[in-house]
Amino acid sequence: MAPQLEPFFKQVDELSGSFIERLRAAVAIPSISASDEHRKDVFKMGAFLASELERLGAEVHQRPLGKQPGKEHLDLPPVVIARYGNDKNKRTILVYGHYDVQPALKEDGWATEPFELTIDEKGRMFGRGSTDDKGPVLGWLNVIEAHQKAGVEFPVNLLCCFEGMEEYGSEGLDDFIHAESKKFFKDADAVCISDNYWLGTEKPCLTYGLRGCNYYSITVSGPGQDLHSGVFGGSAHEPMTDLVTLLSKLVDSQGNIQVPGLMDLVAPVTEVEAQLYPGISYSMDDLHESLGSTTSIHPTKERTLMARWRYPSLSVHGIEGAFSAPGAKTVIPAKVIGKFSIRTVPNMESEDVTRLVKDYINSEAAKLNTKNTIDVSLLHDGKWWVASPKHWNFTAAGKAVKQVFGVEPDMTREGGSIPVTLTFEQATGKNVLLLPMGSSTDAAHSINEKLDKSNYIQGTKLLGAYLHYVAEEPIV
Amino acid sequence: MAPQLEPFFKQVDELSGSFIERLRAAVAIPSISASDEHRKDVFKMGAFLASELERLGAEVHQRPLGKQPGKEHLDLPPVVIARYGNDKNKRTILVYGHYDVQPALKEDGWATEPFELTIDEKGRMFGRGSTDDKGPVLGWLNVIEAHQKAGVEFPVNLLCCFEGMEEYGSEGLDDFIHAESKKFFKDADAVCISDNYWLGTEKPCLTYGLRGCNYYSITVSGPGQDLHSGVFGGSAHEPMTDLVTLLSKLVDSQGNIQVPGLMDLVAPVTEVEAQLYPGISYSMDDLHESLGSTTSIHPTKERTLMARWRYPSLSVHGIEGAFSAPGAKTVIPAKVIGKFSIRTVPNMESEDVTRLVKDYINSEAAKLNTKNTIDVSLLHDGKWWVASPKHWNFTAAGKAVKQVFGVEPDMTREGGSIPVTLTFEQATGKNVLLLPMGSSTDAAHSINEKLDKSNYIQGTKLLGAYLHYVAEEPIV
């Protein structure tokens, strides 16, 4: 055990009541970035964070990002950046979080007022933003405060990057990070992001990979306007017929992608990687509980986690322009747009994926012998990300987990994407670690979002311990 | 030429101004059956019709149909039934029409006020209900008035059945017709319905057939709630994957229905029937104009009309429960409902069609090897209708067309359904004729609905002449 940790841990426990009050004050500010009328609350939340950081002695700036694109009557909330410590002999860790939240209304089905932190007898702290992402953000502030009050020297220089538009597409953030990577963030030796979740509820994890996402549309158009199926059924090529045929060619019911050549892009499973899966704390029951059904494809935990983390998947999301309401309508839609996306993994390059997808759909379209017009488009793409879990940044975090929770962390990847991860990696060129505080049951983005008191307090210890182990890791 | 027609025709021309004023008064009453607040106007329109008929000396009843199912605060508008003439030595013709209209708002894109009849320099009379179906209904009243003023004996007994809920599903009408077929309508020798349109703009038609419609849903469900495709893509059977695969099995891009055995139910084209098509006034240009594109399947007029009128077709209408908005959303929908319908023709019995459809989809579903739940349901069905165009009812109408317009009418069928047609045939056991007044460009149900002045005035002559030829046709 690193000698500095015991007084720090003790201090965190002693301050736990005031740390919860800090979270209560933050949750009470409805900083909903998607809502025009709550924009002032997002600014208020940014100011709250800045003032707390200043009170703790950090150098703080609220950096404006200009007007919101497409909503020029609104100012984008500032990025709150801060520096705590400036010792050339210490490592510098750049941490990221966000202070805006998803919308929430009591009438959506919340059991409690969403913007009043409410703690139940099990220690679950309910409130919008509790786990996503105000708890983790305040965790860093708590770490500073506990060090000061315990009289323990802070082990690293800390750089903070807290944004206020994460739940609304992180408008403007990418350019900001790239610009500051050579300025305010230039000393960063590694990056730590606490904005995801444990795989389960018992065991912390370190996350070293994310899938990317290529989102496509297939547009099929024919008639000049929607037609009556009684009058025109049988005499005109129907766009929906062509579209469902093309969509049916993409993936089979077992999840096997049918685009020729696509699976050849996927990096094979190495022996080392394969050994990571059996030990991970996850079961098919966990999957079935989160699915709300037993309609899983694979029989084992290992194959399921691989399907989620390290193999691509293709999902058909829906069709725009067709009849989608309840009831029966006898329309022949004139123009229909099928939407599907492919979750990408190493070593799938977006351009290669798009080329294969377009070639395949166009060749299948040619077989239809239809007079309708068919267009395939890439709507957006985001690259997959995989970090080296052997880097000192991960080693330090693993030791911290062992210290605080007494277990080795699960080494996980995620099936979804957190685009800012890749941005930090590309902009700084440094290792990025995802170090979650909350658990899989926290219901981020849903009703009754919560953060368990133990996750918050032990999580604060984890973040602090991580910084201490970072300081001790040898330079490689 | 039947001797009574010349003075009748002359009188129609002389009264044309007042006939147009009668239509103007009717269009001014916004009798929108789909709108709660306009229900009083539907009643007003029924009362207007009743009073006009009484003024012409008819026996008139406004028959209540009770409360509107599902909207019990609303009374259904009455069926206005009338008898004009009661001579045992004359044939009795039952005519049907409706006095309610589709909704219409100026801001929908109308060039004129929808409830003010507005006549342009080409003689087009714009106004909601002008062609659907107030013009044709008033045509029968005009015929009575012109006979009276010309001093020409009315050639038949006329029974009227004018309803006020046609544009909202004809609530309660079927039971009413079946009940009255043995009472008020019991003397009917044949039925004439004027509620459809010419195939083009130049030449009248007599319509002797309609396709039926069987409407189906395929429901695929799996997860307990919508899922995030990043987290669950690749590890769970996706309902959309199964659904698009099943929908793709139903019909090919050339309109060929893939359900085994279904085409075996279709009555073959006879030599006599085949000879009807070449003479019909229709062209591929007409089709392409109404499609707004050249995406037709068949190369010839004859094959196109057969596809519309006498072969079944299958259209995929859309999917309920999937992502249908603009933009990109990475959802795995938990439950999706595909909708499709089959237009039916002789001799497809609904039960046979449904059995073949369900057997086929269930066998294709079994091949998917999915754990999702798949259900196929018939949402509604309506039978096809084909009358004998050799019946005196048609012969009389054909002679009337020749007399008024100088051409042989097109003998047409329609691809869509007019359910009341079959109801009258089944309830009365008599021949039913569809004798349209308006043309293909009248835009019923659309903005800028109109009836050409010539269609209204010559159409009134047509309806009167038809009754005279009915009186002259030999009993067979």
CSV table of C-alpha atoms in Angstrom, one decimal, chain A residues 38 49 89 111 126 147 176 180 183 197-198 214 219 230 243 252 259 272 293 331 351 375 400 413 434:
chain,number,residue,atom,x,y,z
A,38,HIS,CA,-32.7,25.3,-19.4
A,49,LEU,CA,-18.1,23.9,-10.9
A,89,ASN,CA,8.5,16.6,-11.3
A,111,ALA,CA,-40.5,7.8,-8.3
A,126,PHE,CA,-31.6,9.1,-7.1
A,147,HIS,CA,-6.0,15.6,0.1
A,176,PHE,CA,-11.5,22.9,-28.8
A,180,GLU,CA,-5.9,23.1,-26.5
A,183,LYS,CA,-1.8,24.7,-25.2
A,197,TYR,CA,-20.3,2.1,-16.1
A,198,TRP,CA,-19.2,-1.2,-14.6
A,214,ASN,CA,-21.0,3.6,-39.5
A,219,THR,CA,-33.3,5.5,-50.3
A,230,GLY,CA,-56.1,-0.3,-54.8
A,243,LEU,CA,-36.3,-1.7,-49.9
A,252,ASP,CA,-29.3,-12.9,-41.1
A,259,VAL,CA,-21.8,-8.0,-46.9
A,272,VAL,CA,-3.9,-13.3,-25.2
A,293,SER,CA,-36.0,-11.7,-22.6
A,331,VAL,CA,-50.7,3.4,-49.1
A,351,GLU,CA,-13.8,3.9,-46.2
A,375,ASP,CA,-29.2,5.4,-53.4
A,400,ALA,CA,-6.1,1.3,-7.3
A,413,ARG,CA,-14.6,-3.0,-23.9
A,434,LEU,CA,-12.0,4.8,-19.2
